[in-house]
Amino acid sequence: MNSPQRKLSPDQAHRLTLEAEPWLSCDDCFDQIDFFAERVVSGGFIGMPALRAHLIGCSACGEEARSLVQLLAADDGVDPAPSLRRLSDG
Ligand SMILES: [Zn+2]
């Protein structure tokens, strides 16, 4: 992908970009997970597709996200169930 000589069609280039994006390390995930959980509980736009992909694929971080969402919801005095659904549904 770094080779300037290699010619990619726009479609191939687009696919490569998509494939390069989804996986974060668990460390990257932990850097962003507080912010992510706040967005989930706030009910606004979440975005952060790479982090979400990581949470779906990594059970440890997925569990951490659920715990955080439950904690934040408890702090706000709201039902965590809708936020927990947003974790998986978007
Ligand atoms: Zn992880």
PDB file of N, CA, C and O in Angstrom, residues 24-88:
ATOM      1  N   LEU A  24      -8.440  -1.883  16.140  1.00  0.00           N
ATOM      2  CA  LEU A  24      -7.602  -1.165  17.093  1.00  0.00           C
ATOM      3  C   LEU A  24      -6.963  -2.200  18.005  1.00  0.00           C
ATOM      4  O   LEU A  24      -7.485  -3.290  18.176  1.00  0.00           O
ATOM      5  N   SER A  25      -5.887  -1.838  18.655  1.00  0.00           N
ATOM      6  CA  SER A  25      -5.361  -2.679  19.720  1.00  0.00           C
ATOM      7  C   SER A  25      -6.210  -2.449  20.964  1.00  0.00           C
ATOM      8  O   SER A  25      -6.959  -1.472  21.046  1.00  0.00           O
ATOM      9  N   CYS A  26      -6.078  -3.330  21.951  1.00  0.00           N
ATOM     10  CA  CYS A  26      -6.826  -3.148  23.187  1.00  0.00           C
ATOM     11  C   CYS A  26      -6.389  -1.864  23.889  1.00  0.00           C
ATOM     12  O   CYS A  26      -7.204  -1.195  24.528  1.00  0.00           O
ATOM     13  N   ASP A  27      -5.109  -1.485  23.757  1.00  0.00           N
ATOM     14  CA  ASP A  27      -4.632  -0.237  24.367  1.00  0.00           C
ATOM     15  C   ASP A  27      -5.318   0.969  23.742  1.00  0.00           C
ATOM     16  O   ASP A  27      -5.761   1.877  24.434  1.00  0.00           O
ATOM     17  N   ASP A  28      -5.408   0.973  22.390  1.00  0.00           N
ATOM     18  CA  ASP A  28      -6.100   2.064  21.699  1.00  0.00           C
ATOM     19  C   ASP A  28      -7.542   2.122  22.154  1.00  0.00           C
ATOM     20  O   ASP A  28      -8.116   3.194  22.355  1.00  0.00           O
ATOM     21  N   CYS A  29      -8.108   0.941  22.297  1.00  0.00           N
ATOM     22  CA  CYS A  29      -9.509   0.842  22.702  1.00  0.00           C
ATOM     23  C   CYS A  29      -9.703   1.462  24.092  1.00  0.00           C
ATOM     24  O   CYS A  29     -10.630   2.244  24.303  1.00  0.00           O
ATOM     25  N   PHE A  30      -8.814   1.127  25.008  1.00  0.00           N
ATOM     26  CA  PHE A  30      -8.960   1.635  26.376  1.00  0.00           C
ATOM     27  C   PHE A  30      -8.776   3.148  26.439  1.00  0.00           C
ATOM     28  O   PHE A  30      -9.350   3.803  27.310  1.00  0.00           O
ATOM     29  N   ASP A  31      -7.968   3.698  25.506  1.00  0.00           N
ATOM     30  CA  ASP A  31      -7.802   5.156  25.471  1.00  0.00           C
ATOM     31  C   ASP A  31      -9.110   5.867  25.131  1.00  0.00           C
ATOM     32  O   ASP A  31      -9.314   7.016  25.511  1.00  0.00           O
ATOM     33  N   GLN A  32      -9.965   5.199  24.372  1.00  0.00           N
ATOM     34  CA  GLN A  32     -11.157   5.871  23.844  1.00  0.00           C
ATOM     35  C   GLN A  32     -12.444   5.399  24.480  1.00  0.00           C
ATOM     36  O   GLN A  32     -13.508   5.961  24.224  1.00  0.00           O
ATOM     37  N   ILE A  33     -12.376   4.374  25.305  1.00  0.00           N
ATOM     38  CA  ILE A  33     -13.594   3.698  25.711  1.00  0.00           C
ATOM     39  C   ILE A  33     -14.454   4.548  26.653  1.00  0.00           C
ATOM     40  O   ILE A  33     -15.686   4.461  26.617  1.00  0.00           O
ATOM     41  N   ASP A  34     -13.823   5.382  27.487  1.00  0.00           N
ATOM     42  CA  ASP A  34     -14.602   6.255  28.374  1.00  0.00           C
ATOM     43  C   ASP A  34     -15.464   7.219  27.556  1.00  0.00           C
ATOM     44  O   ASP A  34     -16.648   7.400  27.800  1.00  0.00           O
ATOM     45  N   PHE A  35     -14.799   7.842  26.593  1.00  0.00           N
ATOM     46  CA  PHE A  35     -15.466   8.785  25.704  1.00  0.00           C
ATOM     47  C   PHE A  35     -16.595   8.085  24.948  1.00  0.00           C
ATOM     48  O   PHE A  35     -17.712   8.610  24.819  1.00  0.00           O
ATOM     49  N   PHE A  36     -16.292   6.902  24.458  1.00  0.00           N
ATOM     50  CA  PHE A  36     -17.289   6.124  23.729  1.00  0.00           C
ATOM     51  C   PHE A  36     -18.505   5.830  24.615  1.00  0.00           C
ATOM     52  O   PHE A  36     -19.649   6.038  24.207  1.00  0.00           O
ATOM     53  N   ALA A  37     -18.262   5.363  25.838  1.00  0.00           N
ATOM     54  CA  ALA A  37     -19.368   5.011  26.739  1.00  0.00           C
ATOM     55  C   ALA A  37     -20.224   6.240  27.052  1.00  0.00           C
ATOM     56  O   ALA A  37     -21.453   6.155  27.121  1.00  0.00           O
ATOM     57  N   GLU A  38     -19.564   7.389  27.206  1.00  0.00           N
ATOM     58  CA  GLU A  38     -20.316   8.622  27.460  1.00  0.00           C
ATOM     59  C   GLU A  38     -21.245   8.945  26.297  1.00  0.00           C
ATOM     60  O   GLU A  38     -22.391   9.363  26.485  1.00  0.00           O
ATOM     61  N   ARG A  39     -20.728   8.766  25.082  1.00  0.00           N
ATOM     62  CA  ARG A  39     -21.556   9.040  23.908  1.00  0.00           C
ATOM     63  C   ARG A  39     -22.732   8.077  23.841  1.00  0.00           C
ATOM     64  O   ARG A  39     -23.844   8.475  23.486  1.00  0.00           O
ATOM     65  N   VAL A  40     -22.481   6.814  24.145  1.00  0.00           N
ATOM     66  CA  VAL A  40     -23.560   5.826  24.091  1.00  0.00           C
ATOM     67  C   VAL A  40     -24.657   6.208  25.073  1.00  0.00           C
ATOM     68  O   VAL A  40     -25.839   6.219  24.729  1.00  0.00           O
ATOM     69  N   VAL A  41     -24.268   6.552  26.306  1.00  0.00           N
ATOM     70  CA  VAL A  41     -25.256   6.859  27.338  1.00  0.00           C
ATOM     71  C   VAL A  41     -25.952   8.186  27.044  1.00  0.00           C
ATOM     72  O   VAL A  41     -27.137   8.359  27.339  1.00  0.00           O
ATOM     73  N   SER A  42     -25.238   9.135  26.441  1.00  0.00           N
ATOM     74  CA  SER A  42     -25.834  10.449  26.168  1.00  0.00           C
ATOM     75  C   SER A  42     -26.916  10.357  25.098  1.00  0.00           C
ATOM     76  O   SER A  42     -27.725  11.262  24.960  1.00  0.00           O
ATOM     77  N   GLY A  43     -26.899   9.279  24.321  1.00  0.00           N
ATOM     78  CA  GLY A  43     -27.943   9.087  23.321  1.00  0.00           C
ATOM     79  C   GLY A  43     -27.692   9.825  22.019  1.00  0.00           C
ATOM     80  O   GLY A  43     -28.517   9.807  21.123  1.00  0.00           O
ATOM     81  N   GLY A  44     -26.547  10.497  21.895  1.00  0.00           N
ATOM     82  CA  GLY A  44     -26.232  11.227  20.668  1.00  0.00           C
ATOM     83  C   GLY A  44     -25.562  10.330  19.641  1.00  0.00           C
ATOM     84  O   GLY A  44     -25.477   9.110  19.818  1.00  0.00           O
ATOM     85  N   PHE A  45     -25.067  10.977  18.602  1.00  0.00           N
ATOM     86  CA  PHE A  45     -24.359  10.247  17.563  1.00  0.00           C
ATOM     87  C   PHE A  45     -23.097   9.622  18.148  1.00  0.00           C
ATOM     88  O   PHE A  45     -22.355  10.268  18.891  1.00  0.00           O
ATOM     89  N   ILE A  46     -22.856   8.348  17.829  1.00  0.00           N
ATOM     90  CA  ILE A  46     -21.701   7.659  18.404  1.00  0.00           C
ATOM     91  C   ILE A  46     -20.497   7.677  17.464  1.00  0.00           C
ATOM     92  O   ILE A  46     -19.408   8.073  17.850  1.00  0.00           O
ATOM     93  N   GLY A  47     -20.697   7.276  16.224  1.00  0.00           N
ATOM     94  CA  GLY A  47     -19.563   7.204  15.310  1.00  0.00           C
ATOM     95  C   GLY A  47     -18.561   6.167  15.782  1.00  0.00           C
ATOM     96  O   GLY A  47     -18.943   5.117  16.286  1.00  0.00           O
ATOM     97  N   MET A  48     -17.266   6.484  15.684  1.00  0.00           N
ATOM     98  CA  MET A  48     -16.196   5.619  16.190  1.00  0.00           C
ATOM     99  C   MET A  48     -16.313   4.174  15.677  1.00  0.00           C
ATOM    100  O   MET A  48     -16.315   3.232  16.467  1.00  0.00           O
ATOM    101  N   PRO A  49     -16.381   3.995  14.353  1.00  0.00           N
ATOM    102  CA  PRO A  49     -16.590   2.639  13.826  1.00  0.00           C
ATOM    103  C   PRO A  49     -15.472   1.661  14.172  1.00  0.00           C
ATOM    104  O   PRO A  49     -15.732   0.479  14.389  1.00  0.00           O
ATOM    105  N   ALA A  50     -14.223   2.155  14.237  1.00  0.00           N
ATOM    106  CA  ALA A  50     -13.113   1.245  14.535  1.00  0.00           C
ATOM    107  C   ALA A  50     -13.233   0.701  15.949  1.00  0.00           C
ATOM    108  O   ALA A  50     -13.020  -0.490  16.208  1.00  0.00           O
ATOM    109  N   LEU A  51     -13.590   1.567  16.867  1.00  0.00           N
ATOM    110  CA  LEU A  51     -13.742   1.136  18.253  1.00  0.00           C
ATOM    111  C   LEU A  51     -14.905   0.155  18.378  1.00  0.00           C
ATOM    112  O   LEU A  51     -14.804  -0.864  19.052  1.00  0.00           O
ATOM    113  N   ARG A  52     -15.981   0.470  17.691  1.00  0.00           N
ATOM    114  CA  ARG A  52     -17.142  -0.430  17.760  1.00  0.00           C
ATOM    115  C   ARG A  52     -16.802  -1.797  17.201  1.00  0.00           C
ATOM    116  O   ARG A  52     -17.211  -2.824  17.749  1.00  0.00           O
ATOM    117  N   ALA A  53     -16.062  -1.823  16.101  1.00  0.00           N
ATOM    118  CA  ALA A  53     -15.659  -3.103  15.520  1.00  0.00           C
ATOM    119  C   ALA A  53     -14.803  -3.883  16.517  1.00  0.00           C
ATOM    120  O   ALA A  53     -14.934  -5.095  16.657  1.00  0.00           O
ATOM    121  N   HIS A  54     -13.944  -3.171  17.234  1.00  0.00           N
ATOM    122  CA  HIS A  54     -13.100  -3.836  18.224  1.00  0.00           C
ATOM    123  C   HIS A  54     -13.959  -4.432  19.348  1.00  0.00           C
ATOM    124  O   HIS A  54     -13.737  -5.554  19.786  1.00  0.00           O
ATOM    125  N   LEU A  55     -14.932  -3.672  19.809  1.00  0.00           N
ATOM    126  CA  LEU A  55     -15.765  -4.140  20.919  1.00  0.00           C
ATOM    127  C   LEU A  55     -16.564  -5.377  20.537  1.00  0.00           C
ATOM    128  O   LEU A  55     -16.812  -6.246  21.371  1.00  0.00           O
ATOM    129  N   ILE A  56     -16.957  -5.455  19.256  1.00  0.00           N
ATOM    130  CA  ILE A  56     -17.711  -6.622  18.809  1.00  0.00           C
ATOM    131  C   ILE A  56     -16.788  -7.838  18.735  1.00  0.00           C
ATOM    132  O   ILE A  56     -17.169  -8.946  19.089  1.00  0.00           O
ATOM    133  N   GLY A  57     -15.536  -7.592  18.319  1.00  0.00           N
ATOM    134  CA  GLY A  57     -14.616  -8.713  18.127  1.00  0.00           C
ATOM    135  C   GLY A  57     -13.837  -9.100  19.369  1.00  0.00           C
ATOM    136  O   GLY A  57     -13.249 -10.178  19.419  1.00  0.00           O
ATOM    137  N   CYS A  58     -13.789  -8.232  20.376  1.00  0.00           N
ATOM    138  CA  CYS A  58     -12.946  -8.481  21.541  1.00  0.00           C
ATOM    139  C   CYS A  58     -13.833  -8.559  22.787  1.00  0.00           C
ATOM    140  O   CYS A  58     -14.388  -7.544  23.224  1.00  0.00           O
ATOM    141  N   SER A  59     -13.981  -9.738  23.349  1.00  0.00           N
ATOM    142  CA  SER A  59     -14.948  -9.901  24.439  1.00  0.00           C
ATOM    143  C   SER A  59     -14.510  -9.146  25.692  1.00  0.00           C
ATOM    144  O   SER A  59     -15.350  -8.643  26.438  1.00  0.00           O
ATOM    145  N   ALA A  60     -13.201  -9.041  25.939  1.00  0.00           N
ATOM    146  CA  ALA A  60     -12.730  -8.319  27.135  1.00  0.00           C
ATOM    147  C   ALA A  60     -13.116  -6.846  27.064  1.00  0.00           C
ATOM    148  O   ALA A  60     -13.664  -6.288  28.017  1.00  0.00           O
ATOM    149  N   CYS A  61     -12.862  -6.201  25.928  1.00  0.00           N
ATOM    150  CA  CYS A  61     -13.187  -4.787  25.782  1.00  0.00           C
ATOM    151  C   CYS A  61     -14.696  -4.598  25.663  1.00  0.00           C
ATOM    152  O   CYS A  61     -15.236  -3.597  26.140  1.00  0.00           O
ATOM    153  N   GLY A  62     -15.384  -5.537  25.028  1.00  0.00           N
ATOM    154  CA  GLY A  62     -16.831  -5.463  24.949  1.00  0.00           C
ATOM    155  C   GLY A  62     -17.443  -5.488  26.336  1.00  0.00           C
ATOM    156  O   GLY A  62     -18.371  -4.729  26.641  1.00  0.00           O
ATOM    157  N   GLU A  63     -16.896  -6.337  27.202  1.00  0.00           N
ATOM    158  CA  GLU A  63     -17.376  -6.435  28.579  1.00  0.00           C
ATOM    159  C   GLU A  63     -17.088  -5.144  29.333  1.00  0.00           C
ATOM    160  O   GLU A  63     -17.915  -4.640  30.093  1.00  0.00           O
ATOM    161  N   GLU A  64     -15.907  -4.587  29.113  1.00  0.00           N
ATOM    162  CA  GLU A  64     -15.521  -3.323  29.739  1.00  0.00           C
ATOM    163  C   GLU A  64     -16.494  -2.206  29.325  1.00  0.00           C
ATOM    164  O   GLU A  64     -16.907  -1.393  30.146  1.00  0.00           O
ATOM    165  N   ALA A  65     -16.833  -2.179  28.043  1.00  0.00           N
ATOM    166  CA  ALA A  65     -17.753  -1.152  27.550  1.00  0.00           C
ATOM    167  C   ALA A  65     -19.115  -1.294  28.216  1.00  0.00           C
ATOM    168  O   ALA A  65     -19.722  -0.292  28.626  1.00  0.00           O
ATOM    169  N   ARG A  66     -19.596  -2.520  28.344  1.00  0.00           N
ATOM    170  CA  ARG A  66     -20.897  -2.729  28.988  1.00  0.00           C
ATOM    171  C   ARG A  66     -20.853  -2.280  30.452  1.00  0.00           C
ATOM    172  O   ARG A  66     -21.790  -1.638  30.941  1.00  0.00           O
ATOM    173  N   SER A  67     -19.763  -2.611  31.152  1.00  0.00           N
ATOM    174  CA  SER A  67     -19.644  -2.190  32.550  1.00  0.00           C
ATOM    175  C   SER A  67     -19.674  -0.671  32.663  1.00  0.00           C
ATOM    176  O   SER A  67     -20.341  -0.106  33.521  1.00  0.00           O
ATOM    177  N   LEU A  68     -18.913  -0.001  31.787  1.00  0.00           N
ATOM    178  CA  LEU A  68     -18.842   1.460  31.820  1.00  0.00           C
ATOM    179  C   LEU A  68     -20.197   2.085  31.543  1.00  0.00           C
ATOM    180  O   LEU A  68     -20.589   3.046  32.201  1.00  0.00           O
ATOM    181  N   VAL A  69     -20.889   1.538  30.549  1.00  0.00           N
ATOM    182  CA  VAL A  69     -22.202   2.071  30.203  1.00  0.00           C
ATOM    183  C   VAL A  69     -23.155   1.920  31.386  1.00  0.00           C
ATOM    184  O   VAL A  69     -23.910   2.846  31.714  1.00  0.00           O
ATOM    185  N   GLN A  70     -23.099   0.780  32.058  1.00  0.00           N
ATOM    186  CA  GLN A  70     -23.971   0.565  33.214  1.00  0.00           C
ATOM    187  C   GLN A  70     -23.628   1.536  34.344  1.00  0.00           C
ATOM    188  O   GLN A  70     -24.509   2.085  35.005  1.00  0.00           O
ATOM    189  N   LEU A  71     -22.330   1.754  34.546  1.00  0.00           N
ATOM    190  CA  LEU A  71     -21.884   2.707  35.568  1.00  0.00           C
ATOM    191  C   LEU A  71     -22.365   4.128  35.277  1.00  0.00           C
ATOM    192  O   LEU A  71     -22.898   4.814  36.152  1.00  0.00           O
ATOM    193  N   LEU A  72     -22.153   4.561  34.032  1.00  0.00           N
ATOM    194  CA  LEU A  72     -22.543   5.927  33.650  1.00  0.00           C
ATOM    195  C   LEU A  72     -24.051   6.098  33.727  1.00  0.00           C
ATOM    196  O   LEU A  72     -24.542   7.135  34.175  1.00  0.00           O
ATOM    197  N   ALA A  73     -24.786   5.074  33.290  1.00  0.00           N
ATOM    198  CA  ALA A  73     -26.241   5.155  33.355  1.00  0.00           C
ATOM    199  C   ALA A  73     -26.696   5.241  34.807  1.00  0.00           C
ATOM    200  O   ALA A  73     -27.593   6.017  35.148  1.00  0.00           O
ATOM    201  N   ALA A  74     -26.060   4.476  35.689  1.00  0.00           N
ATOM    202  CA  ALA A  74     -26.404   4.518  37.108  1.00  0.00           C
ATOM    203  C   ALA A  74     -26.119   5.903  37.674  1.00  0.00           C
ATOM    204  O   ALA A  74     -26.900   6.448  38.456  1.00  0.00           O
ATOM    205  N   ASP A  75     -24.980   6.493  37.279  1.00  0.00           N
ATOM    206  CA  ASP A  75     -24.627   7.849  37.715  1.00  0.00           C
ATOM    207  C   ASP A  75     -25.699   8.857  37.313  1.00  0.00           C
ATOM    208  O   ASP A  75     -26.005   9.785  38.049  1.00  0.00           O
ATOM    209  N   ASP A  76     -26.202   8.675  36.067  1.00  0.00           N
ATOM    210  CA  ASP A  76     -27.208   9.610  35.556  1.00  0.00           C
ATOM    211  C   ASP A  76     -28.603   9.265  36.044  1.00  0.00           C
ATOM    212  O   ASP A  76     -29.559   9.992  35.768  1.00  0.00           O
ATOM    213  N   GLY A  77     -28.741   8.119  36.709  1.00  0.00           N
ATOM    214  CA  GLY A  77     -30.051   7.699  37.169  1.00  0.00           C
ATOM    215  C   GLY A  77     -30.969   7.284  36.032  1.00  0.00           C
ATOM    216  O   GLY A  77     -32.180   7.443  36.113  1.00  0.00           O
ATOM    217  N   VAL A  78     -30.385   6.749  34.943  1.00  0.00           N
ATOM    218  CA  VAL A  78     -31.211   6.298  33.814  1.00  0.00           C
ATOM    219  C   VAL A  78     -31.099   4.782  33.650  1.00  0.00           C
ATOM    220  O   VAL A  78     -30.152   4.160  34.127  1.00  0.00           O
ATOM    221  N   ASP A  79     -32.089   4.221  32.960  1.00  0.00           N
ATOM    222  CA  ASP A  79     -32.107   2.794  32.672  1.00  0.00           C
ATOM    223  C   ASP A  79     -30.978   2.471  31.679  1.00  0.00           C
ATOM    224  O   ASP A  79     -30.922   3.067  30.596  1.00  0.00           O
ATOM    225  N   PRO A  80     -30.076   1.554  32.013  1.00  0.00           N
ATOM    226  CA  PRO A  80     -28.966   1.259  31.103  1.00  0.00           C
ATOM    227  C   PRO A  80     -29.370   0.425  29.895  1.00  0.00           C
ATOM    228  O   PRO A  80     -28.619   0.352  28.916  1.00  0.00           O
ATOM    229  N   ALA A  81     -30.567  -0.168  29.922  1.00  0.00           N
ATOM    230  CA  ALA A  81     -30.931  -1.113  28.854  1.00  0.00           C
ATOM    231  C   ALA A  81     -30.870  -0.512  27.443  1.00  0.00           C
ATOM    232  O   ALA A  81     -30.283  -1.124  26.544  1.00  0.00           O
ATOM    233  N   PRO A  82     -31.455   0.693  27.220  1.00  0.00           N
ATOM    234  CA  PRO A  82     -31.378   1.247  25.858  1.00  0.00           C
ATOM    235  C   PRO A  82     -29.936   1.514  25.420  1.00  0.00           C
ATOM    236  O   PRO A  82     -29.585   1.314  24.253  1.00  0.00           O
ATOM    237  N   SER A  83     -29.108   1.956  26.357  1.00  0.00           N
ATOM    238  CA  SER A  83     -27.714   2.230  26.019  1.00  0.00           C
ATOM    239  C   SER A  83     -26.973   0.937  25.688  1.00  0.00           C
ATOM    240  O   SER A  83     -26.153   0.896  24.771  1.00  0.00           O
ATOM    241  N   LEU A  84     -27.276  -0.123  26.435  1.00  0.00           N
ATOM    242  CA  LEU A  84     -26.627  -1.401  26.160  1.00  0.00           C
ATOM    243  C   LEU A  84     -27.027  -1.912  24.774  1.00  0.00           C
ATOM    244  O   LEU A  84     -26.206  -2.493  24.057  1.00  0.00           O
ATOM    245  N   ARG A  85     -28.290  -1.650  24.396  1.00  0.00           N
ATOM    246  CA  ARG A  85     -28.708  -2.044  23.045  1.00  0.00           C
ATOM    247  C   ARG A  85     -27.951  -1.240  22.003  1.00  0.00           C
ATOM    248  O   ARG A  85     -27.573  -1.766  20.953  1.00  0.00           O
ATOM    249  N   ARG A  86     -27.708   0.030  22.291  1.00  0.00           N
ATOM    250  CA  ARG A  86     -26.979   0.877  21.349  1.00  0.00           C
ATOM    251  C   ARG A  86     -25.551   0.391  21.134  1.00  0.00           C
ATOM    252  O   ARG A  86     -24.960   0.646  20.082  1.00  0.00           O
ATOM    253  N   LEU A  87     -25.015  -0.283  22.114  1.00  0.00           N
ATOM    254  CA  LEU A  87     -23.669  -0.832  21.957  1.00  0.00           C
ATOM    255  C   LEU A  87     -23.602  -1.797  20.782  1.00  0.00           C
ATOM    256  O   LEU A  87     -22.628  -1.826  20.044  1.00  0.00           O
ATOM    257  N   SER A  88     -24.643  -2.596  20.630  1.00  0.00           N
ATOM    258  CA  SER A  88     -24.601  -3.577  19.550  1.00  0.00           C
ATOM    259  C   SER A  88     -25.329  -3.116  18.291  1.00  0.00           C
ATOM    260  O   SER A  88     -24.921  -3.459  17.191  1.00  0.00           O
TER     261      SER A  88
END
